[in-house]
């Protein structure tokens, strides 16, 4: 530990750390734009500058290490003036769009302008491109609102290993864009939305499906059905100012009814269904010399990643549709028959933590024989919050409510799908039963819990030793696939989630959260699993019922037709 | 375009790393006259770098063009001597006259425009060259006349 002096106060700092890190620990806030926690600094934006005694000019605190005895001023008039000028220069090239912007009230640039009292347009850059890229089914790019901080470029490259975006051109023509400046739809983008999560402005946002949902809710001829993904109930409360890690399931269900949805279902039910199918598929592969390691297929970003970058591994990917698509398929078949509804008149909405789910729902593989999609519209957690706000529902006045049958009951294993490792844990619990006919004595598989990007363990199922891995963040998927190619891994089953930590950190989740918040969300899911008694997918009575009444058996003919699909090699600019 | 076209160039860069990117792109531009999509993607594969990165780097430098050259390739010198004698206005005039930006080709395929650092004809500043022919003292106001020469040539060729 060394001592440095900040604003005339002595604080402790660790040797080698940046000034910014030391300041943060001492509770001294300096604004940042290009800085990203756990990434090497680029020093691009200079908004984090501080004054250091004896140094000419100002120093970007995110990029400079502390030195013993350093005397720092974080808010001297010179510093504040410099920051304000940086903001004014950014605004020079920025449209005056706040009132119409999806990030209004939740924008780092807007907040900085407000904090620094910017009251007039002092510079005019006139850098206007007016070429919003709406080509992607998941992500909208608006280069006019881009401040070239580079955060999206880095997350796409370093976290996701995709590199769909980079800096293009230079000087006044510089933009962040795709190879050949093409639409995102033909790029290698896998639709994960992690770039939206890090973007400080409205330059990146999701393709909104709100309008079609509102239209359906107001259409008297439509039965509007909604499903909510396992992770949404533990994150949506944050959009209403509540602290992370609260399960809002009951209130959210009540809100959905108040919004006019006719039936509210829980995607965790179809997660249980996925486990029945995928668990059986795994057992089948293990006992019939099938292709191993089997890899999960519930994260659509990951599926596109394999299709583009590793088509040789497509036979490893489970043929199961994702829980969202399975739910969509049984809503328009089993449920429609039960309720004597024409599937044409069902509008099926899903609430997802994810932007890639929008892409998945529109894949041609996800249509029934008549060409109707399993799922008609996908709303992110953020869009759900917008919908609730639009209707001015008072969240605090709603009495918690339960989901509808037949797809309202779930096991806590299904709920675990929301966190990295959860699919694996749920699958192990049920595979154990499928293979041995007995329940596990200790159902918790703690080695694959938590936030690590690659988690591996071995589990004993009867005479079988199953080597498994749970991977999240596609950069880590690169690593494990490369290791498999080199013959360095002997694995039977791999779960891959596109987003670091899994769906709780998905690209459709509330913005402006940090890793601590994401961990709280994870704990909320673990708590549900700890406290509830129905903890295994195969024990869910509604699952037993749908097999008895309709599907007959896992991997059976009906399942094959409704719940399974195939993926193909995909061309993209990569 | 066959991949083989680049293979012979790649052979000069075995064990290539990122440091080879610019020379590699230069060689391809030399051979092809421009950087085609296929070339950018092939370079990416050769260097194990994403296409977005190659494109990003290539667009950072003025020397690369992403369209085939026009029938008449115009080079505007932006060296110091030319700059002092008003080459910015020259460039501006060419861009306006052709309706294209430096690094691109007119839609009819007749003209392409490149900005070069120094042609080595400082005595003629500001200078432009069209298919290797130099035009001395090519200030902004002379551009239309010079370009018209080539427009007439093209029209003649066509009627023949
Ligand atoms: S990105 Fe931020 S500053 Fe720009 S228009 Fe949107 S809210 Fe306003
Ligand atoms: S959605 Fe994901 S893959 Fe696509 S550009 Fe953003 S970070 Fe990259
Ligand atoms: S799109 Fe957003 S994250 Fe990417 S560089 Fe622009 S402002 Fe930064
Ligand atoms: S945050 Fe430090 S330079 Fe951008």
Tab-separated table of C-alpha atoms in Angstrom, chain A residues 36-458:
chain	number	residue	atom	x	y	z
A	36	UNK	CA	-14.534	-0.550	-18.958
A	37	UNK	CA	-14.010	-2.514	-15.777
A	38	UNK	CA	-11.625	-5.463	-16.357
A	39	UNK	CA	-10.515	-4.235	-19.790
A	40	UNK	CA	-7.164	-2.649	-20.566
A	41	UNK	CA	-7.521	1.149	-20.721
A	42	UNK	CA	-7.504	2.900	-24.079
A	43	UNK	CA	-7.441	6.481	-22.866
A	44	UNK	CA	-9.633	7.466	-25.790
A	45	UNK	CA	-12.217	9.843	-24.363
A	46	UNK	CA	-10.225	11.749	-21.731
A	47	UNK	CA	-13.324	12.608	-19.711
A	48	UNK	CA	-11.644	11.014	-16.678
A	49	UNK	CA	-8.792	13.533	-16.584
A	50	UNK	CA	-7.373	14.767	-13.281
A	51	UNK	CA	-4.708	17.281	-12.354
A	52	UNK	CA	-1.492	15.901	-10.910
A	53	UNK	CA	0.886	18.289	-9.207
A	54	UNK	CA	4.120	18.725	-11.090
A	55	UNK	CA	2.744	17.318	-14.335
A	56	UNK	CA	1.999	19.509	-17.281
A	57	UNK	CA	-1.436	19.058	-18.772
A	58	UNK	CA	-4.153	16.803	-17.480
A	59	UNK	CA	-3.891	13.060	-17.028
A	60	UNK	CA	-6.493	10.407	-17.869
A	61	UNK	CA	-6.957	8.684	-14.520
A	62	UNK	CA	-8.182	5.424	-16.057
A	63	UNK	CA	-4.895	4.858	-17.848
A	64	UNK	CA	-2.299	6.085	-15.321
A	65	UNK	CA	-0.872	4.127	-12.414
A	66	UNK	CA	-0.630	5.682	-8.972
A	67	UNK	CA	2.732	6.779	-7.652
A	68	UNK	CA	3.717	7.293	-4.021
A	69	UNK	CA	3.101	10.817	-2.817
A	70	UNK	CA	1.162	11.828	-5.926
A	71	UNK	CA	-0.945	14.927	-5.370
A	72	UNK	CA	-4.171	14.777	-7.331
A	73	UNK	CA	-7.055	17.126	-7.892
A	74	UNK	CA	-10.161	15.578	-9.322
A	75	UNK	CA	-12.374	18.622	-9.607
A	76	UNK	CA	-10.164	21.669	-9.915
A	77	UNK	CA	-11.533	24.431	-12.171
A	78	UNK	CA	-9.090	23.365	-14.883
A	79	UNK	CA	-10.283	19.767	-14.749
A	80	UNK	CA	-13.951	20.626	-14.733
A	81	UNK	CA	-13.489	23.034	-17.641
A	82	UNK	CA	-11.647	20.405	-19.662
A	83	UNK	CA	-14.374	17.855	-19.051
A	84	UNK	CA	-17.056	20.292	-20.023
A	85	UNK	CA	-15.258	21.088	-23.261
A	86	UNK	CA	-14.949	17.391	-24.083
A	87	UNK	CA	-18.683	17.000	-23.569
A	88	UNK	CA	-19.438	20.059	-25.673
A	89	UNK	CA	-17.289	18.701	-28.473
A	90	UNK	CA	-19.088	15.371	-28.313
A	91	UNK	CA	-22.390	17.210	-28.477
A	92	UNK	CA	-21.171	19.184	-31.491
A	93	UNK	CA	-21.574	16.042	-33.552
A	94	UNK	CA	-24.671	14.860	-31.748
A	95	UNK	CA	-28.315	15.242	-32.787
A	96	UNK	CA	-30.598	17.091	-30.369
A	97	UNK	CA	-32.765	14.030	-30.047
A	98	UNK	CA	-33.102	13.414	-26.336
A	99	UNK	CA	-36.872	13.709	-26.267
A	100	UNK	CA	-37.225	11.057	-28.927
A	101	UNK	CA	-34.442	8.828	-27.752
A	102	UNK	CA	-34.764	5.411	-26.192
A	103	UNK	CA	-32.056	6.387	-23.726
A	104	UNK	CA	-33.703	9.588	-22.555
A	105	UNK	CA	-33.220	9.651	-18.810
A	106	UNK	CA	-30.773	6.768	-18.925
A	107	UNK	CA	-27.928	8.084	-21.056
A	108	UNK	CA	-24.383	8.685	-19.907
A	109	UNK	CA	-23.839	11.523	-22.349
A	110	UNK	CA	-27.041	13.248	-21.312
A	111	UNK	CA	-26.161	12.835	-17.641
A	112	UNK	CA	-22.684	14.269	-18.184
A	113	UNK	CA	-24.088	17.243	-20.062
A	114	UNK	CA	-26.520	17.825	-17.243
A	115	UNK	CA	-23.913	17.425	-14.502
A	116	UNK	CA	-21.606	19.896	-16.208
A	117	UNK	CA	-24.316	22.440	-16.809
A	118	UNK	CA	-24.110	22.487	-20.584
A	119	UNK	CA	-26.812	24.950	-21.533
A	120	UNK	CA	-26.039	25.886	-25.098
A	121	UNK	CA	-24.596	24.419	-28.258
A	122	UNK	CA	-21.153	25.956	-28.383
A	123	UNK	CA	-19.774	23.980	-31.307
A	124	UNK	CA	-21.402	22.589	-34.402
A	125	UNK	CA	-19.682	19.674	-36.072
A	126	UNK	CA	-22.366	18.727	-38.529
A	127	UNK	CA	-21.272	15.133	-38.619
A	128	UNK	CA	-24.622	13.701	-39.611
A	129	UNK	CA	-24.880	10.347	-41.349
A	130	UNK	CA	-28.596	9.684	-41.104
A	131	UNK	CA	-28.154	6.024	-41.805
A	132	UNK	CA	-29.795	4.089	-39.026
A	133	UNK	CA	-29.102	0.407	-39.556
A	134	UNK	CA	-32.319	-1.511	-38.968
A	135	UNK	CA	-31.275	-4.559	-40.951
A	136	UNK	CA	-30.783	-6.812	-37.940
A	137	UNK	CA	-33.705	-8.591	-36.316
A	138	UNK	CA	-32.256	-7.844	-32.905
A	139	UNK	CA	-30.117	-4.711	-32.853
A	140	UNK	CA	-30.622	-1.192	-34.231
A	141	UNK	CA	-27.544	0.959	-34.810
A	142	UNK	CA	-27.730	4.735	-35.019
A	143	UNK	CA	-24.239	6.046	-35.854
A	144	UNK	CA	-25.338	9.654	-35.329
A	145	UNK	CA	-25.596	8.999	-31.608
A	146	UNK	CA	-22.290	7.193	-31.424
A	147	UNK	CA	-19.558	9.001	-29.491
A	148	UNK	CA	-16.845	6.566	-30.609
A	149	UNK	CA	-16.063	5.374	-27.115
A	150	UNK	CA	-15.277	1.912	-28.484
A	151	UNK	CA	-16.977	-0.026	-25.711
A	152	UNK	CA	-19.139	-2.045	-28.107
A	153	UNK	CA	-16.128	-2.866	-30.264
A	154	UNK	CA	-14.272	-4.232	-27.277
A	155	UNK	CA	-17.088	-6.249	-25.776
A	156	UNK	CA	-17.862	-7.760	-29.180
A	157	UNK	CA	-14.232	-8.658	-29.753
A	158	UNK	CA	-12.844	-9.416	-26.317
A	159	UNK	CA	-15.839	-10.805	-24.422
A	160	UNK	CA	-17.725	-12.402	-27.279
A	161	UNK	CA	-14.949	-13.218	-29.736
A	162	UNK	CA	-17.205	-12.136	-32.578
A	163	UNK	CA	-15.744	-8.815	-33.795
A	164	UNK	CA	-18.727	-7.791	-35.849
A	165	UNK	CA	-17.920	-4.138	-35.155
A	166	UNK	CA	-14.820	-2.026	-35.473
A	167	UNK	CA	-13.694	1.512	-36.091
A	168	UNK	CA	-13.982	2.417	-39.766
A	169	UNK	CA	-12.517	5.402	-41.638
A	170	UNK	CA	-10.814	8.180	-39.787
A	171	UNK	CA	-10.999	11.777	-38.746
A	172	UNK	CA	-14.375	13.383	-39.179
A	173	UNK	CA	-15.585	10.357	-41.124
A	174	UNK	CA	-14.738	7.835	-38.421
A	175	UNK	CA	-17.580	5.600	-37.361
A	176	UNK	CA	-18.085	2.339	-35.579
A	177	UNK	CA	-19.475	-0.110	-38.054
A	178	UNK	CA	-19.297	-3.501	-39.688
A	179	UNK	CA	-16.958	-4.869	-42.330
A	180	UNK	CA	-17.671	-3.132	-45.663
A	181	UNK	CA	-20.117	-0.933	-43.776
A	182	UNK	CA	-22.805	-3.512	-44.428
A	183	UNK	CA	-25.956	-4.058	-42.444
A	184	UNK	CA	-25.533	-5.890	-39.172
A	185	UNK	CA	-27.752	-8.657	-40.555
A	186	UNK	CA	-25.082	-9.902	-42.963
A	187	UNK	CA	-22.227	-9.382	-40.522
A	188	UNK	CA	-21.006	-11.981	-38.070
A	189	UNK	CA	-23.105	-10.399	-35.287
A	190	UNK	CA	-24.762	-13.093	-33.196
A	191	UNK	CA	-27.388	-10.709	-31.793
A	192	UNK	CA	-26.365	-11.067	-28.151
A	193	UNK	CA	-26.917	-7.389	-27.332
A	194	UNK	CA	-23.863	-7.129	-25.092
A	195	UNK	CA	-22.904	-4.065	-27.135
A	196	UNK	CA	-26.171	-2.405	-26.087
A	197	UNK	CA	-25.378	-3.161	-22.461
A	198	UNK	CA	-22.107	-1.222	-22.630
A	199	UNK	CA	-23.152	1.602	-24.959
A	200	UNK	CA	-23.329	4.887	-23.059
A	201	UNK	CA	-25.811	6.411	-25.511
A	202	UNK	CA	-28.727	5.575	-27.768
A	203	UNK	CA	-26.421	4.527	-30.614
A	204	UNK	CA	-27.339	0.898	-30.016
A	205	UNK	CA	-30.731	-0.402	-29.040
A	206	UNK	CA	-32.980	-3.413	-29.494
A	207	UNK	CA	-35.438	-3.862	-32.345
A	208	UNK	CA	-38.621	-3.083	-30.501
A	209	UNK	CA	-41.632	-5.382	-30.766
A	210	UNK	CA	-43.770	-3.214	-28.496
A	211	UNK	CA	-46.033	-1.947	-31.231
A	212	UNK	CA	-47.077	-5.365	-32.474
A	213	UNK	CA	-47.725	-6.491	-28.897
A	214	UNK	CA	-49.874	-3.445	-28.117
A	215	UNK	CA	-51.780	-3.936	-31.375
A	216	UNK	CA	-52.449	-7.561	-30.468
A	217	UNK	CA	-53.581	-6.637	-26.972
A	218	UNK	CA	-56.124	-4.315	-28.551
A	219	UNK	CA	-57.332	-6.792	-31.148
A	220	UNK	CA	-60.570	-8.434	-29.952
A	221	UNK	CA	-60.017	-11.423	-32.225
A	222	UNK	CA	-56.678	-12.352	-30.712
A	223	UNK	CA	-55.986	-14.484	-27.710
A	224	UNK	CA	-52.762	-12.977	-26.436
A	225	UNK	CA	-50.568	-15.382	-24.538
A	226	UNK	CA	-47.358	-14.432	-22.788
A	227	UNK	CA	-44.451	-16.454	-21.368
A	228	UNK	CA	-41.694	-15.081	-19.185
A	229	UNK	CA	-38.146	-16.412	-19.158
A	230	UNK	CA	-36.565	-17.671	-15.919
A	231	UNK	CA	-34.327	-14.646	-15.431
A	232	UNK	CA	-36.830	-11.869	-16.125
A	233	UNK	CA	-38.641	-12.042	-12.796
A	234	UNK	CA	-35.382	-11.486	-10.900
A	235	UNK	CA	-34.309	-8.438	-12.912
A	236	UNK	CA	-37.391	-6.463	-13.926
A	237	UNK	CA	-37.775	-4.887	-10.470
A	238	UNK	CA	-34.558	-2.952	-11.091
A	239	UNK	CA	-36.330	-1.024	-13.843
A	240	UNK	CA	-38.598	0.314	-11.101
A	241	UNK	CA	-35.790	1.478	-8.895
A	242	UNK	CA	-35.602	-1.579	-6.675
A	243	UNK	CA	-32.326	-3.108	-5.686
A	244	UNK	CA	-31.002	-6.089	-7.660
A	245	UNK	CA	-31.797	-9.647	-6.687
A	246	UNK	CA	-35.512	-9.429	-5.904
A	247	UNK	CA	-37.887	-11.964	-7.345
A	248	UNK	CA	-40.843	-10.116	-8.770
A	249	UNK	CA	-42.620	-13.089	-10.274
A	250	UNK	CA	-46.009	-12.708	-8.606
A	251	UNK	CA	-46.263	-8.960	-9.138
A	252	UNK	CA	-45.043	-9.273	-12.717
A	253	UNK	CA	-47.728	-11.876	-13.393
A	254	UNK	CA	-50.344	-9.546	-11.935
A	255	UNK	CA	-49.018	-6.710	-14.090
A	256	UNK	CA	-49.240	-8.865	-17.212
A	257	UNK	CA	-52.879	-9.650	-16.472
A	258	UNK	CA	-53.593	-5.983	-15.860
A	259	UNK	CA	-52.023	-5.218	-19.242
A	260	UNK	CA	-54.589	-7.503	-20.835
A	261	UNK	CA	-52.670	-10.676	-21.580
A	262	UNK	CA	-55.178	-13.518	-21.641
A	263	UNK	CA	-52.852	-16.221	-20.377
A	264	UNK	CA	-49.586	-15.947	-18.483
A	265	UNK	CA	-47.193	-18.880	-18.723
A	266	UNK	CA	-43.771	-19.492	-17.266
A	267	UNK	CA	-40.919	-20.338	-19.647
A	268	UNK	CA	-39.371	-22.263	-16.753
A	269	UNK	CA	-42.088	-24.859	-17.442
A	270	UNK	CA	-40.744	-25.341	-20.955
A	271	UNK	CA	-37.251	-25.309	-19.498
A	272	UNK	CA	-38.403	-28.406	-17.610
A	273	UNK	CA	-39.687	-29.749	-20.899
A	274	UNK	CA	-36.316	-29.014	-22.505
A	275	UNK	CA	-34.637	-31.003	-19.753
A	276	UNK	CA	-36.856	-34.010	-20.457
A	277	UNK	CA	-36.004	-33.897	-24.142
A	278	UNK	CA	-32.367	-32.867	-23.845
A	279	UNK	CA	-31.694	-35.208	-20.928
A	280	UNK	CA	-33.133	-38.069	-22.974
A	281	UNK	CA	-31.089	-36.998	-25.981
A	282	UNK	CA	-27.938	-37.035	-23.866
A	283	UNK	CA	-28.686	-40.481	-22.515
A	284	UNK	CA	-29.427	-41.647	-26.043
A	285	UNK	CA	-26.129	-40.257	-27.351
A	286	UNK	CA	-24.211	-41.797	-24.464
A	287	UNK	CA	-25.704	-45.242	-24.881
A	288	UNK	CA	-25.831	-45.370	-28.688
A	289	UNK	CA	-22.423	-44.025	-29.595
A	290	UNK	CA	-23.832	-40.646	-30.619
A	291	UNK	CA	-21.761	-37.521	-31.273
A	292	UNK	CA	-20.189	-36.171	-28.087
A	293	UNK	CA	-19.738	-33.849	-26.343
A	294	UNK	CA	-23.326	-32.805	-26.682
A	295	UNK	CA	-23.778	-29.044	-26.539
A	296	UNK	CA	-26.832	-27.118	-25.399
A	297	UNK	CA	-28.953	-25.190	-27.865
A	298	UNK	CA	-30.991	-22.811	-25.693
A	299	UNK	CA	-28.894	-19.690	-26.295
A	300	UNK	CA	-29.612	-18.453	-29.835
A	301	UNK	CA	-26.484	-16.301	-30.019
A	302	UNK	CA	-24.403	-19.380	-29.367
A	303	UNK	CA	-26.290	-21.361	-31.998
A	304	UNK	CA	-25.565	-18.703	-34.630
A	305	UNK	CA	-21.965	-18.609	-33.424
A	306	UNK	CA	-21.575	-22.331	-34.145
A	307	UNK	CA	-23.344	-22.034	-37.491
A	308	UNK	CA	-20.903	-19.326	-38.576
A	309	UNK	CA	-17.600	-20.076	-36.913
A	310	UNK	CA	-17.701	-23.801	-36.088
A	311	UNK	CA	-20.077	-25.595	-38.458
A	312	UNK	CA	-18.031	-28.751	-37.876
A	313	UNK	CA	-19.546	-28.832	-34.366
A	314	UNK	CA	-23.175	-28.591	-35.495
A	315	UNK	CA	-23.709	-32.343	-35.008
A	316	UNK	CA	-22.747	-31.801	-31.364
A	317	UNK	CA	-25.457	-29.216	-30.809
A	318	UNK	CA	-28.604	-30.639	-29.257
A	319	UNK	CA	-31.547	-30.863	-31.630
A	320	UNK	CA	-33.810	-29.427	-28.924
A	321	UNK	CA	-35.466	-26.115	-29.575
A	322	UNK	CA	-34.894	-23.550	-26.839
A	323	UNK	CA	-37.410	-23.239	-23.993
A	324	UNK	CA	-38.882	-20.123	-25.648
A	325	UNK	CA	-39.535	-22.026	-28.862
A	326	UNK	CA	-40.766	-25.164	-27.124
A	327	UNK	CA	-43.272	-23.080	-25.202
A	328	UNK	CA	-44.316	-21.341	-28.401
A	329	UNK	CA	-44.814	-24.698	-30.102
A	330	UNK	CA	-46.942	-26.251	-27.344
A	331	UNK	CA	-49.023	-23.070	-26.993
A	332	UNK	CA	-50.070	-23.220	-30.637
A	333	UNK	CA	-50.673	-26.987	-30.551
A	334	UNK	CA	-51.509	-28.638	-27.221
A	335	UNK	CA	-52.892	-25.497	-25.578
A	336	UNK	CA	-54.788	-24.407	-28.685
A	337	UNK	CA	-56.444	-27.825	-28.966
A	338	UNK	CA	-57.351	-27.869	-25.287
A	339	UNK	CA	-58.927	-24.420	-25.458
A	340	UNK	CA	-60.385	-25.039	-28.907
A	341	UNK	CA	-58.596	-22.022	-30.279
A	342	UNK	CA	-57.492	-21.579	-33.874
A	343	UNK	CA	-53.686	-21.177	-33.686
A	344	UNK	CA	-54.085	-18.363	-36.237
A	345	UNK	CA	-55.860	-16.312	-33.595
A	346	UNK	CA	-53.268	-16.820	-30.931
A	347	UNK	CA	-50.678	-14.087	-30.571
A	348	UNK	CA	-47.787	-15.502	-28.636
A	349	UNK	CA	-45.455	-13.111	-26.806
A	350	UNK	CA	-42.343	-13.929	-24.859
A	351	UNK	CA	-40.549	-11.819	-22.275
A	352	UNK	CA	-36.862	-12.436	-22.577
A	353	UNK	CA	-33.575	-11.210	-21.119
A	354	UNK	CA	-32.207	-11.385	-24.611
A	355	UNK	CA	-32.051	-9.626	-27.953
A	356	UNK	CA	-31.001	-12.782	-29.813
A	357	UNK	CA	-34.367	-14.326	-28.910
A	358	UNK	CA	-35.912	-11.873	-31.384
A	359	UNK	CA	-33.758	-13.354	-34.094
A	360	UNK	CA	-34.479	-16.891	-32.932
A	361	UNK	CA	-38.249	-16.360	-32.991
A	362	UNK	CA	-38.013	-15.275	-36.629
A	363	UNK	CA	-35.869	-18.158	-37.846
A	364	UNK	CA	-37.609	-20.112	-40.594
A	365	UNK	CA	-36.887	-23.295	-38.619
A	366	UNK	CA	-39.263	-22.005	-35.949
A	367	UNK	CA	-42.455	-22.121	-37.966
A	368	UNK	CA	-45.095	-24.816	-37.972
A	369	UNK	CA	-46.127	-26.568	-41.191
A	370	UNK	CA	-48.550	-23.812	-42.077
A	371	UNK	CA	-45.840	-21.200	-41.782
A	372	UNK	CA	-46.971	-19.689	-38.483
A	373	UNK	CA	-44.163	-18.765	-36.138
A	374	UNK	CA	-44.087	-20.497	-32.749
A	375	UNK	CA	-43.556	-17.102	-31.125
A	376	UNK	CA	-44.957	-13.882	-32.623
A	377	UNK	CA	-43.178	-11.201	-30.633
A	378	UNK	CA	-40.320	-11.021	-28.170
A	379	UNK	CA	-39.984	-8.259	-25.596
A	380	UNK	CA	-36.815	-7.688	-23.618
A	381	UNK	CA	-36.956	-7.016	-19.886
A	382	UNK	CA	-36.469	-3.344	-20.741
A	383	UNK	CA	-39.392	-3.327	-23.157
A	384	UNK	CA	-41.594	-5.043	-20.575
A	385	UNK	CA	-40.798	-2.236	-18.150
A	386	UNK	CA	-41.659	0.336	-20.847
A	387	UNK	CA	-44.983	-1.376	-21.417
A	388	UNK	CA	-45.803	-1.328	-17.701
A	389	UNK	CA	-44.840	2.352	-17.537
A	390	UNK	CA	-46.879	3.193	-20.628
A	391	UNK	CA	-49.969	1.826	-18.910
A	392	UNK	CA	-49.047	3.600	-15.679
A	393	UNK	CA	-49.454	0.498	-13.591
A	394	UNK	CA	-48.622	1.055	-9.943
A	395	UNK	CA	-46.252	-1.788	-9.241
A	396	UNK	CA	-46.623	-1.331	-5.493
A	397	UNK	CA	-50.390	-1.686	-5.604
A	398	UNK	CA	-50.489	-5.014	-7.437
A	399	UNK	CA	-51.271	-8.197	-5.528
A	400	UNK	CA	-48.946	-11.032	-6.534
A	401	UNK	CA	-50.655	-13.548	-8.764
A	402	UNK	CA	-49.893	-17.050	-10.044
A	403	UNK	CA	-49.351	-18.127	-13.653
A	404	UNK	CA	-51.993	-20.028	-15.627
A	405	UNK	CA	-52.194	-23.706	-16.307
A	406	UNK	CA	-51.249	-25.828	-18.113
A	407	UNK	CA	-47.848	-24.157	-18.455
A	408	UNK	CA	-47.688	-22.245	-15.189
A	409	UNK	CA	-46.095	-24.772	-12.916
A	410	UNK	CA	-42.347	-25.237	-12.958
A	411	UNK	CA	-39.566	-26.816	-10.965
A	412	UNK	CA	-36.816	-24.677	-9.492
A	413	UNK	CA	-34.459	-26.541	-11.832
A	414	UNK	CA	-36.243	-24.858	-14.740
A	415	UNK	CA	-35.782	-21.519	-13.016
A	416	UNK	CA	-32.025	-22.155	-12.784
A	417	UNK	CA	-31.826	-21.858	-16.586
A	418	UNK	CA	-31.468	-18.119	-15.980
A	419	UNK	CA	-27.892	-18.453	-14.691
A	420	UNK	CA	-24.836	-19.991	-16.319
A	421	UNK	CA	-24.576	-23.632	-15.254
A	422	UNK	CA	-28.278	-23.876	-14.525
A	423	UNK	CA	-29.216	-25.901	-17.577
A	424	UNK	CA	-26.430	-28.305	-16.736
A	425	UNK	CA	-27.512	-28.607	-13.128
A	426	UNK	CA	-31.120	-29.232	-14.097
A	427	UNK	CA	-30.042	-31.745	-16.733
A	428	UNK	CA	-27.832	-33.657	-14.307
A	429	UNK	CA	-30.674	-33.963	-11.794
A	430	UNK	CA	-32.992	-35.475	-14.367
A	431	UNK	CA	-30.370	-37.500	-16.245
A	432	UNK	CA	-29.552	-39.153	-12.943
A	433	UNK	CA	-33.147	-40.212	-12.611
A	434	UNK	CA	-33.423	-41.280	-16.248
A	435	UNK	CA	-30.340	-43.476	-16.010
A	436	UNK	CA	-30.594	-44.915	-12.495
A	437	UNK	CA	-34.296	-44.598	-11.731
A	438	UNK	CA	-33.299	-42.876	-8.493
A	439	UNK	CA	-33.082	-39.274	-7.315
A	440	UNK	CA	-29.714	-37.730	-6.464
A	441	UNK	CA	-29.036	-37.507	-2.763
A	442	UNK	CA	-27.480	-34.060	-3.008
A	443	UNK	CA	-28.996	-32.226	-5.936
A	444	UNK	CA	-26.811	-29.142	-5.774
A	445	UNK	CA	-23.920	-29.190	-8.240
A	446	UNK	CA	-21.934	-26.319	-6.801
A	447	UNK	CA	-18.889	-26.684	-9.076
A	448	UNK	CA	-20.865	-25.324	-12.007
A	449	UNK	CA	-22.483	-22.496	-10.087
A	450	UNK	CA	-21.106	-18.989	-9.933
A	451	UNK	CA	-19.693	-16.452	-12.283
A	452	UNK	CA	-16.610	-18.091	-13.800
A	453	UNK	CA	-16.552	-18.164	-17.591
A	454	UNK	CA	-15.571	-21.816	-17.816
A	455	UNK	CA	-16.670	-24.252	-15.100
A	456	UNK	CA	-15.906	-27.948	-15.324
A	457	UNK	CA	-16.679	-30.939	-13.162
A	458	UNK	CA	-17.387	-34.663	-13.225
